[in-house]
Amino acid sequence: KMREVILVYLDRSGGLQKFVHDCKKYNDSKQSYAVYRFIISINPSDIAELDATLGNYILHNPLQAAQIFQSVCFVAIKTVSLIEQLQTEAQISILLKPTHLPPLPSYVLSLSAYPFNYTSQRFYMSEGIVIAMGTVTKYTQGARFLCTEETCPFSEGFRCIRVHCPGATESATVRTDFVCSLCSSPLQEDMKFRVLGDKQIVEMIDAKILNALKGYSIDKSHFRIQAFTLFLRDELANKMTIGNHYRIIGIPACVQNGPQMTACIEVNSVQLYKPNGPSFVSENFKYLLSLTSSSCWNFTAVLANIFASQVVPPGTYNTLKLAILLSLVQTCEKENSDYLDLLIMTSDPLVIDRLLNYSLCLLPRGIRHPPSSDIFPSVSKDKHGTGSASIQACSAVLAKGGICYIGDLSSYKKDKLELLQSVLESRTTTVFIPGKKYGEEADQQVTVSVQTNFWSFVDVDSSSKKHIQKENFLIGQMDVSLIPLNLVDGFGLLIYNEFPSCRLSSPVVHHTLKKAIHPEAMLYKASQQFRTQDYEE
């Protein structure tokens, strides 16, 4: 009955037409393959309407369901003589690709939730951000084995075919110690018929990790998040970009890596995740806009004046706050978008740091760069035993479409500053992969797009002690000799501190003291009327 339903579904959905087209390509090549691979797109809703049992089977036993599809396809090929070279059913490899999964919690695999059900080999949907990508390598899709005993029927033909299964390592498909199931003699691979495919290892992390990378999180709950391994095969290789947010459908599996077991997902389909914009704007902001509509500046001036009243009192640092708001508005995940990078020359780094940190938390992709790690992508050895190169995302790429806050520039060495200057000018960075080190024949250069706004400051007071000033500056001139002039030019906006340290304004002092005594207190009416959440939206 299931076979009949499969045939009806393939006929109605256009899958049969695609299958015949794929068969024609194999038949025209006139070459005999060990494995003939077919991708069949499945709409679980349509299948369940035709036959609930089959729909349930595909969703919860996809590997066994693929075998039923395999027998239907074999009968179809033999009945209509679609591929003349095909000999046995074992030569057909079917990959079922669901268009979507039911929107129910049991089909969502959260990378941060416990328990993590990776033992049931069924379809799950998951989402996260790509934090590392390996180079594309080869794997064995299928291989033909022959029995070494000449009198055995399995010593010829295509009876012993091994095909890659989700989660299986290379040694599960190709090894030298397989024995014949008929006479127990050793099996030997016929190398002429080995079928190779592309494989890429990707590491993904739950989007919740971004809250921890802000340096300060409003969410006080403690959680542990770990990177998770994905296997992209064949047509899915290079379908993901480092730093992007994706929704995937795949089958979880365990991979033996030396003495350790690693949980991973064999990805079936990849979809770029596009977050929805804010559903509404606060009524208070709408009312403020109607009140100030007579002037083109009033609304913006009021916004900047009362912005970040949790950190600095209203009316202070207005130029800087206006620049921060401008930079926040510029953030979006589009190629060739405008960027507004801020460089602040300050003698009060503590208040500036607090203000920038607070502003950073308004964004989903606001990353505070830890000085001990790399700002831009780096290369390391893949830890899954392949020996290939893996490109790690690092702060700037994780902040894609948002802001990377890199702290005090004067604390970075010359080579890091030169790299930053290059990225500010081109919005790309190049990762060099030495071939010898990572088992490749030739060296590679991978260009990574950096679609990020950068914020930074220079502590004028502490830096001036380190540097001997070479010349006297006129009153009103800035000493920017602490960092290269070309780098200063790379930033879109340079802001000089409004309050020199010698006369720190009394409102800021009062605000700091009150906050120290009552950290959670709302000190100003504006804070109650225009909350952090309103600005975020």
Coordinates of C-alpha atoms in Angstrom, one line a residue:
K1 CA 0.0 0.0 0.0
M2 CA 2.8 2.4 0.9
R3 CA 4.5 1.8 -2.5
E4 CA 1.2 2.6 -4.3
V5 CA 0.9 5.9 -2.3
I6 CA 4.5 6.8 -3.1
L7 CA 3.9 6.4 -6.8
V8 CA 0.7 8.5 -6.6
Y9 CA 2.5 11.2 -4.6
L10 CA 5.4 11.3 -7.0
D11 CA 3.1 11.6 -10.0
R12 CA 1.0 14.4 -8.4
S13 CA 3.9 16.4 -7.0
G14 CA 6.0 16.4 -10.2
G15 CA 8.6 14.2 -8.5
L16 CA 8.2 11.4 -11.1
Q17 CA 9.0 13.8 -13.9
K18 CA 12.2 14.9 -12.1
F19 CA 13.1 11.3 -11.4
V20 CA 12.8 10.4 -15.1
H21 CA 14.9 13.4 -16.0
D22 CA 17.6 12.3 -13.5
C23 CA 17.5 8.8 -14.9
K24 CA 18.0 10.1 -18.4
K25 CA 21.2 11.9 -17.4
Y26 CA 22.6 8.6 -16.0
N27 CA 21.5 6.6 -19.0
D28 CA 23.0 9.1 -21.5
S29 CA 26.4 8.9 -19.8
K30 CA 26.5 5.1 -20.7
Q31 CA 28.9 4.7 -17.7
S32 CA 28.1 2.0 -15.1
Y33 CA 28.0 3.4 -11.6
A34 CA 28.2 1.5 -8.3
V35 CA 25.5 3.9 -6.9
Y36 CA 22.8 5.9 -8.6
R37 CA 21.9 8.8 -6.3
F38 CA 18.4 10.4 -6.4
I39 CA 17.1 13.4 -4.4
I40 CA 13.4 13.3 -3.7
S41 CA 11.6 16.4 -2.3
I42 CA 8.9 15.5 0.2
N43 CA 6.0 17.7 1.4
P44 CA 5.1 16.0 4.7
S45 CA 1.6 17.7 4.8
D46 CA 0.7 16.4 1.3
I47 CA 2.0 12.9 2.0
A48 CA 0.1 12.7 5.4
E49 CA -3.1 13.7 3.6
L50 CA -2.7 10.9 1.0
D51 CA -1.7 8.3 3.7
A52 CA -1.2 9.1 7.4
T53 CA 0.9 5.9 8.0
L54 CA 3.4 6.8 5.3
G55 CA 3.6 10.4 6.4
N56 CA 4.3 9.3 9.9
Y57 CA 6.9 6.8 8.7
I58 CA 8.8 9.4 6.6
L59 CA 8.9 11.8 9.6
H60 CA 10.0 9.3 12.2
N61 CA 11.8 6.5 10.3
P62 CA 13.3 8.4 7.3
L63 CA 16.1 5.8 6.7
Q64 CA 13.6 2.9 6.5
A65 CA 11.2 5.1 4.5
A66 CA 14.0 5.8 2.0
Q67 CA 14.2 2.0 1.4
I68 CA 10.6 1.8 0.4
F69 CA 11.2 4.7 -2.0
Q70 CA 14.3 2.8 -3.2
S71 CA 12.2 -0.3 -4.2
V72 CA 9.5 1.9 -6.0
C73 CA 12.3 3.6 -8.0
F74 CA 14.0 0.3 -8.8
V75 CA 10.7 -1.1 -10.2
A76 CA 10.0 2.1 -12.1
I77 CA 13.5 2.0 -13.7
K78 CA 13.3 -1.7 -14.6
T79 CA 9.7 -1.5 -15.9
V80 CA 10.3 1.4 -18.3
S81 CA 14.1 0.6 -18.9
L82 CA 15.2 4.1 -17.7
I83 CA 18.8 3.1 -16.9
E84 CA 20.1 0.2 -18.9
Q85 CA 23.3 -0.2 -16.8
L86 CA 21.4 -0.7 -13.5
Q87 CA 21.6 -4.3 -12.2
T88 CA 20.4 -4.5 -8.6
E89 CA 18.2 -2.5 -6.2
A90 CA 21.2 -2.0 -3.8
Q91 CA 22.7 0.4 -6.4
I92 CA 20.0 3.0 -5.9
S93 CA 20.6 5.6 -3.1
I94 CA 17.6 7.7 -2.2
L95 CA 17.9 11.0 -0.2
L96 CA 14.5 12.3 1.1
K97 CA 14.4 16.0 1.5
P98 CA 11.4 17.4 3.5
T99 CA 10.3 20.9 2.4
H100 CA 9.4 21.6 6.1
L101 CA 8.5 19.8 9.3
P102 CA 5.3 20.1 11.4
P103 CA 5.5 23.3 13.6
L104 CA 5.4 21.3 16.8
P105 CA 8.0 21.4 19.7
S106 CA 8.9 17.7 19.3
Y107 CA 10.4 18.5 15.8
V108 CA 12.6 21.3 17.0
L109 CA 16.0 20.4 18.2
S110 CA 17.2 23.1 20.5
L111 CA 21.0 23.2 20.8
S112 CA 20.8 24.5 24.3
A113 CA 18.0 22.4 25.7
Y114 CA 18.4 19.2 27.7
P115 CA 17.9 16.3 27.1
F116 CA 19.4 16.2 23.6
N117 CA 17.7 13.4 21.7
Y118 CA 20.4 12.5 19.2
T119 CA 19.8 8.7 19.2
S120 CA 16.5 8.7 17.3
Q121 CA 17.5 9.0 13.7
R122 CA 14.6 11.1 12.5
F123 CA 14.2 14.6 11.0
Y124 CA 14.6 17.6 13.3
M125 CA 14.6 21.3 12.6
S126 CA 17.2 23.5 14.3
E127 CA 18.5 27.0 13.9
G128 CA 21.7 28.8 14.8
I129 CA 24.7 30.9 13.7
V130 CA 27.6 29.5 11.8
I131 CA 30.8 30.1 13.8
A132 CA 33.2 27.8 12.0
M133 CA 33.5 26.4 8.5
G134 CA 35.8 23.7 7.1
T135 CA 37.2 23.5 3.6
V136 CA 35.3 21.1 1.2
T137 CA 36.8 17.6 1.2
K138 CA 35.8 14.3 -0.5
Y139 CA 33.9 11.4 1.0
T140 CA 32.7 8.1 -0.4
Q141 CA 29.1 8.1 -1.4
G142 CA 29.1 4.4 -2.4
A143 CA 31.4 1.6 -3.3
R144 CA 31.2 -1.9 -5.0
F145 CA 32.7 -4.9 -3.3
L146 CA 33.4 -8.4 -4.8
C147 CA 33.8 -11.7 -2.9
T148 CA 37.4 -13.1 -3.2
E149 CA 36.0 -16.7 -3.5
E150 CA 35.6 -17.2 -7.3
T151 CA 32.8 -19.8 -7.0
C152 CA 30.7 -17.5 -4.8
P153 CA 27.8 -15.8 -6.6
F154 CA 28.8 -12.5 -5.0
S155 CA 32.2 -12.6 -6.8
E156 CA 30.6 -10.8 -9.7
G157 CA 27.8 -8.3 -10.4
F158 CA 26.5 -5.6 -8.0
R159 CA 25.4 -7.6 -5.0
C160 CA 27.7 -6.1 -2.3
I161 CA 27.2 -2.3 -2.5
R162 CA 28.0 -0.1 0.5
V163 CA 26.3 3.4 0.6
H164 CA 26.9 6.3 3.0
C165 CA 24.3 6.6 5.8
P166 CA 23.7 9.7 8.0
G167 CA 26.4 10.0 10.7
A168 CA 28.5 7.2 9.3
T169 CA 32.3 7.8 9.1
E170 CA 34.4 6.9 6.0
S171 CA 35.5 3.6 7.6
A172 CA 31.8 2.5 7.7
T173 CA 31.6 2.7 3.9
V174 CA 35.1 1.7 2.8
R175 CA 37.3 -0.8 4.8
T176 CA 39.4 -3.9 4.1
D177 CA 37.9 -6.2 6.7
F178 CA 34.4 -6.7 5.3
V179 CA 33.3 -10.3 4.7
C180 CA 30.8 -11.9 2.3
S181 CA 27.4 -12.5 3.9
L182 CA 27.0 -15.7 1.8
C183 CA 30.3 -17.6 2.3
S184 CA 32.2 -15.4 4.9
S185 CA 35.2 -14.9 2.5
P186 CA 36.9 -11.5 2.6
L187 CA 35.4 -8.8 0.3
Q188 CA 37.6 -6.7 -1.9
E189 CA 36.6 -3.3 -3.2
D190 CA 36.4 -2.7 -7.0
M191 CA 38.1 0.7 -7.0
K192 CA 36.9 1.5 -10.5
F193 CA 33.4 1.9 -9.2
R194 CA 34.0 4.1 -6.1
V195 CA 31.7 7.1 -6.2
L196 CA 33.0 10.2 -4.4
G197 CA 31.0 13.3 -3.2
D198 CA 31.8 16.6 -1.5
K199 CA 31.7 17.0 2.2
Q200 CA 32.0 20.1 4.4
I201 CA 32.1 20.3 8.2
V202 CA 30.4 23.3 9.8
E203 CA 30.0 24.4 13.4
M204 CA 26.8 26.1 14.5
I205 CA 25.8 27.7 17.8
D206 CA 22.5 28.7 19.3
A207 CA 21.6 32.4 18.7
K208 CA 21.3 32.8 22.5
I209 CA 25.1 32.8 22.7
L210 CA 25.0 36.4 21.4
N211 CA 23.6 37.6 24.7
A212 CA 26.6 36.2 26.5
L213 CA 29.0 37.9 24.0
K214 CA 27.6 41.4 24.7
G215 CA 29.8 41.7 27.8
Y216 CA 26.7 42.6 29.8
S217 CA 23.4 40.7 29.5
I218 CA 20.0 41.9 30.8
D219 CA 19.0 38.2 31.1
K220 CA 20.3 37.0 34.5
S221 CA 19.6 33.3 33.9
H222 CA 22.7 31.0 33.6
F223 CA 23.0 28.6 30.7
R224 CA 25.6 26.6 29.0
I225 CA 25.9 26.6 25.2
Q226 CA 28.2 24.5 23.1
A227 CA 29.0 24.6 19.4
F228 CA 27.4 21.9 17.4
T229 CA 28.7 20.0 14.3
L230 CA 26.9 19.9 11.0
F231 CA 27.8 17.8 8.0
L232 CA 27.0 19.3 4.6
R233 CA 27.2 16.9 1.7
D234 CA 27.2 17.1 -2.1
E235 CA 24.8 19.8 -3.3
L236 CA 24.8 21.5 0.1
A237 CA 28.6 22.1 0.3
N238 CA 29.3 25.8 0.3
K239 CA 25.6 26.6 0.8
M240 CA 26.3 28.2 4.2
T241 CA 28.3 31.4 4.9
I242 CA 30.2 32.0 8.1
G243 CA 28.4 34.4 10.5
N244 CA 24.9 33.9 9.0
H245 CA 21.9 32.7 10.8
Y246 CA 20.3 29.5 9.3
R247 CA 17.4 27.1 9.8
I248 CA 18.2 23.6 9.0
I249 CA 16.5 20.2 8.7
G250 CA 18.6 17.2 9.4
I251 CA 19.1 13.8 11.1
P252 CA 21.1 13.7 14.3
A253 CA 23.7 11.1 14.7
C254 CA 26.8 10.1 16.7
V255 CA 30.2 10.1 15.2
Q256 CA 33.1 8.1 16.6
N257 CA 36.2 10.4 16.6
G258 CA 39.0 8.5 18.2
P259 CA 38.1 7.7 21.8
Q260 CA 35.3 10.3 21.8
M261 CA 31.8 10.3 20.6
T262 CA 30.6 13.5 18.9
A263 CA 26.9 14.3 18.4
C264 CA 26.3 15.9 15.0
I265 CA 23.6 16.6 12.4
E266 CA 23.6 15.3 8.8
V267 CA 21.9 18.3 7.1
N268 CA 19.2 17.7 4.7
S269 CA 18.1 21.2 3.8
V270 CA 19.4 24.7 4.6
Q271 CA 17.4 28.0 4.7
L272 CA 18.7 31.4 5.5
Y273 CA 16.9 32.8 8.6
K274 CA 15.5 36.2 8.3
P275 CA 14.3 37.7 11.6
N276 CA 11.1 39.7 11.6
G277 CA 11.4 43.4 12.3
P278 CA 9.7 45.0 15.3
S279 CA 5.9 44.5 15.1
F280 CA 5.2 48.0 16.5
V281 CA 6.8 51.2 17.7
S282 CA 6.1 52.4 21.2
E283 CA 3.0 54.7 21.7
N284 CA 5.2 57.1 23.6
F285 CA 7.5 57.5 20.6
K286 CA 4.6 58.0 18.2
Y287 CA 3.1 60.7 20.5
L288 CA 6.6 62.4 20.8
L289 CA 6.8 62.4 17.0
S290 CA 3.4 64.0 16.6
L291 CA 4.4 66.7 19.2
T292 CA 7.7 67.5 17.5
S293 CA 6.6 67.2 13.8
S294 CA 6.9 71.0 13.3
S295 CA 10.7 70.8 13.3
C296 CA 13.0 68.4 11.5
W297 CA 15.4 68.3 14.4
N298 CA 13.3 68.3 17.6
F299 CA 12.4 64.6 17.6
T300 CA 16.0 63.5 17.1
A301 CA 17.3 66.0 19.7
V302 CA 14.8 64.8 22.3
L303 CA 15.7 61.1 21.5
A304 CA 19.5 61.8 21.9
N305 CA 18.9 63.9 25.1
I306 CA 17.1 61.2 27.0
F307 CA 18.8 58.2 25.5
A308 CA 20.7 55.9 27.9
S309 CA 19.4 57.6 31.0
Q310 CA 20.1 54.4 32.8
V311 CA 23.8 55.0 32.3
V312 CA 24.3 58.8 32.0
P313 CA 22.0 61.6 33.0
P314 CA 19.8 63.2 30.3
G315 CA 21.4 66.2 28.7
T316 CA 25.0 64.8 28.9
Y317 CA 27.1 63.4 26.1
N318 CA 24.4 64.4 23.6
T319 CA 26.7 64.6 20.5
L320 CA 28.0 61.1 21.3
K321 CA 24.6 59.7 22.0
L322 CA 23.3 61.1 18.7
A323 CA 26.2 59.5 16.9
I324 CA 25.5 56.1 18.6
L325 CA 21.8 56.3 17.6
L326 CA 22.9 57.1 14.0
S327 CA 25.2 54.1 14.0
L328 CA 22.5 51.8 15.5
V329 CA 20.1 52.8 12.8
Q330 CA 22.6 51.9 10.1
T331 CA 22.8 48.3 11.1
C332 CA 21.4 45.8 8.6
E333 CA 22.5 42.5 7.0
K334 CA 22.7 43.7 3.4
E335 CA 25.6 43.6 0.9
N336 CA 26.9 47.1 0.1
S337 CA 25.0 48.7 2.9
D338 CA 26.2 51.9 4.6
Y339 CA 28.3 51.6 7.7
L340 CA 28.9 54.2 10.4
D341 CA 32.0 53.3 12.5
L342 CA 32.6 55.4 15.6
L343 CA 36.0 56.4 17.1
I344 CA 35.8 58.4 20.3
M345 CA 38.8 60.3 21.8
T346 CA 38.1 60.4 25.5
S347 CA 39.7 61.2 28.8
D348 CA 36.8 59.4 30.7
P349 CA 37.0 55.9 29.3
L350 CA 34.9 54.4 32.2
V351 CA 31.7 56.3 31.4
I352 CA 32.2 56.0 27.6
D353 CA 32.7 52.2 28.0
R354 CA 29.5 51.9 30.0
L355 CA 27.6 54.0 27.5
L356 CA 28.8 52.0 24.5
N357 CA 28.1 48.7 26.3
Y358 CA 24.6 49.7 27.1
S359 CA 23.9 50.8 23.5
L360 CA 25.4 47.5 22.2
C361 CA 22.8 45.5 24.1
L362 CA 20.0 47.1 22.1
L363 CA 21.0 45.0 19.1
P364 CA 20.5 41.2 18.5
R365 CA 24.0 41.2 17.0
G366 CA 26.0 43.4 19.3
I367 CA 29.4 41.8 20.2
R368 CA 31.9 43.1 22.7
H369 CA 35.3 41.9 21.5
P370 CA 37.4 40.2 24.2
P371 CA 41.0 41.5 23.8
S372 CA 42.5 38.1 24.3
S373 CA 40.9 36.7 21.1
D374 CA 41.1 37.5 17.4
I375 CA 38.9 40.2 15.9
F376 CA 38.9 38.8 12.4
P377 CA 38.6 35.2 11.1
S378 CA 41.4 32.8 11.9
V379 CA 42.3 29.3 10.7
S380 CA 42.7 26.2 12.9
K381 CA 42.8 22.4 12.4
D382 CA 39.4 20.7 12.1
K383 CA 39.0 18.7 15.3
H384 CA 36.9 15.9 13.6
G385 CA 39.9 14.0 12.5
T386 CA 39.9 15.1 8.8
G387 CA 43.1 17.2 9.2
S388 CA 41.5 19.9 7.0
A389 CA 41.4 23.6 7.7
S390 CA 38.5 25.2 9.7
I391 CA 37.9 28.9 9.5
Q392 CA 36.7 30.4 12.9
A393 CA 34.3 33.3 12.8
C394 CA 35.7 35.5 15.6
S395 CA 34.1 38.8 16.9
A396 CA 33.7 40.9 13.7
V397 CA 32.0 38.2 11.6
L398 CA 29.7 37.1 14.6
A399 CA 28.5 40.7 14.7
K400 CA 27.3 40.5 11.1
G401 CA 24.6 43.1 10.4
G402 CA 25.3 44.6 13.9
I403 CA 28.1 46.2 15.8
C404 CA 31.5 44.9 17.0
Y405 CA 32.8 47.0 19.9
I406 CA 36.6 46.6 20.1
G407 CA 37.4 48.7 23.2
D408 CA 40.5 50.9 23.6
L409 CA 42.4 51.0 20.3
S410 CA 45.6 52.1 22.0
S411 CA 45.9 48.7 23.6
Y412 CA 46.2 46.9 20.3
K413 CA 49.5 46.1 18.5
K414 CA 50.5 47.6 15.1
D415 CA 49.6 44.5 13.0
K416 CA 46.1 44.3 14.5
L417 CA 45.6 48.0 13.8
E418 CA 46.8 47.6 10.2
L419 CA 44.4 44.7 9.6
L420 CA 41.5 46.8 11.1
Q421 CA 42.3 49.7 8.8
S422 CA 42.3 47.3 5.8
V423 CA 38.9 45.9 6.8
L424 CA 37.4 49.4 7.4
E425 CA 38.4 50.3 3.8
S426 CA 37.3 47.2 2.0
R427 CA 34.8 45.5 4.3
T428 CA 36.5 42.2 3.6
T429 CA 39.3 40.2 5.1
T430 CA 41.4 37.4 3.6
V431 CA 42.2 34.2 5.4
F432 CA 45.3 32.3 4.1
I433 CA 45.3 28.5 4.3
P434 CA 48.7 26.9 3.8
G435 CA 48.3 23.7 1.8
K436 CA 51.1 21.7 3.4
K437 CA 49.8 22.2 6.9
Y438 CA 46.3 21.1 6.1
G439 CA 46.8 18.3 3.7
E440 CA 46.0 20.2 0.5
E441 CA 48.0 20.3 -2.7
A442 CA 48.0 24.1 -3.1
D443 CA 47.7 27.1 -0.8
Q444 CA 44.3 28.7 -0.6
Q445 CA 43.0 32.3 0.1
V446 CA 39.5 32.7 1.3
T447 CA 37.9 36.1 1.3
V448 CA 35.3 36.7 4.1
S449 CA 32.8 39.6 3.9
V450 CA 32.7 41.7 7.1
Q451 CA 29.3 43.4 7.2
T452 CA 29.7 45.0 10.6
N453 CA 29.9 48.5 12.1
F454 CA 32.8 49.1 14.5
W455 CA 32.9 51.1 17.7
S456 CA 36.1 52.0 19.5
F457 CA 37.7 54.6 21.7
V458 CA 41.1 55.9 22.6
D459 CA 41.9 56.8 26.2
V460 CA 43.8 60.1 25.6
D461 CA 45.1 60.4 29.2
S462 CA 46.5 57.0 29.7
S463 CA 47.9 56.8 26.2
S464 CA 49.7 60.2 26.4
K465 CA 51.7 58.8 29.3
K466 CA 52.9 55.9 27.1
H467 CA 53.8 58.2 24.1
I468 CA 56.3 61.0 24.1
Q469 CA 54.6 63.9 22.4
K470 CA 56.8 64.9 19.5
E471 CA 55.5 68.5 19.0
N472 CA 53.4 71.1 20.8
F473 CA 49.8 71.3 19.9
L474 CA 47.8 74.4 19.6
I475 CA 44.8 75.0 21.9
G476 CA 41.8 73.2 20.4
Q477 CA 43.9 70.7 18.4
M478 CA 43.7 67.0 19.1
D479 CA 46.6 64.7 19.6
V480 CA 45.8 61.7 17.4
S481 CA 49.4 60.5 17.2
L482 CA 48.4 57.6 19.5
I483 CA 47.1 55.6 16.5
P484 CA 47.9 55.8 12.8
L485 CA 46.2 58.7 10.9
N486 CA 45.1 56.4 8.1
L487 CA 43.2 54.3 10.7
V488 CA 41.5 57.4 12.1
D489 CA 40.4 58.3 8.5
G490 CA 39.0 54.7 8.2
F491 CA 36.3 55.4 10.8
G492 CA 33.2 57.2 9.6
L493 CA 32.9 59.5 12.6
L494 CA 35.5 60.9 15.0
I495 CA 34.1 62.3 18.3
Y496 CA 36.2 64.2 20.8
N497 CA 35.3 63.9 24.5
E498 CA 32.7 66.5 25.6
F499 CA 33.9 66.5 29.2
P500 CA 37.6 66.7 29.9
S501 CA 38.6 64.8 33.1
C502 CA 39.6 68.0 34.9
R503 CA 36.0 69.1 35.1
L504 CA 33.7 66.0 35.1
S505 CA 30.2 67.4 35.2
S506 CA 28.4 67.3 38.5
P507 CA 25.2 65.6 37.0
V508 CA 27.4 62.6 35.9
V509 CA 29.0 62.4 39.4
H510 CA 25.5 62.6 41.1
H511 CA 24.1 60.0 38.7
T512 CA 27.1 57.6 39.4
L513 CA 26.7 57.9 43.2
K514 CA 22.9 57.4 43.1
K515 CA 23.3 54.3 40.8
A516 CA 25.9 52.9 43.2
I517 CA 23.5 53.2 46.1
H518 CA 20.3 52.1 44.2
P519 CA 21.4 50.1 41.1
E520 CA 17.8 49.2 40.0
A521 CA 16.3 52.7 40.7
M522 CA 14.7 54.7 37.9
L523 CA 16.3 58.1 38.6
Y524 CA 14.5 60.1 35.9
K525 CA 10.9 60.3 34.6
A526 CA 12.3 59.9 31.1
S527 CA 13.6 56.4 31.9
Q528 CA 10.1 55.3 32.9
Q529 CA 8.4 56.9 29.9
F530 CA 11.0 55.8 27.2
R531 CA 12.4 52.4 28.3
T532 CA 15.3 50.5 27.0
Q533 CA 12.9 48.1 25.3
D534 CA 11.2 51.0 23.4
Y535 CA 14.6 52.1 22.0
E536 CA 15.4 48.4 21.1
E537 CA 12.1 48.2 19.1

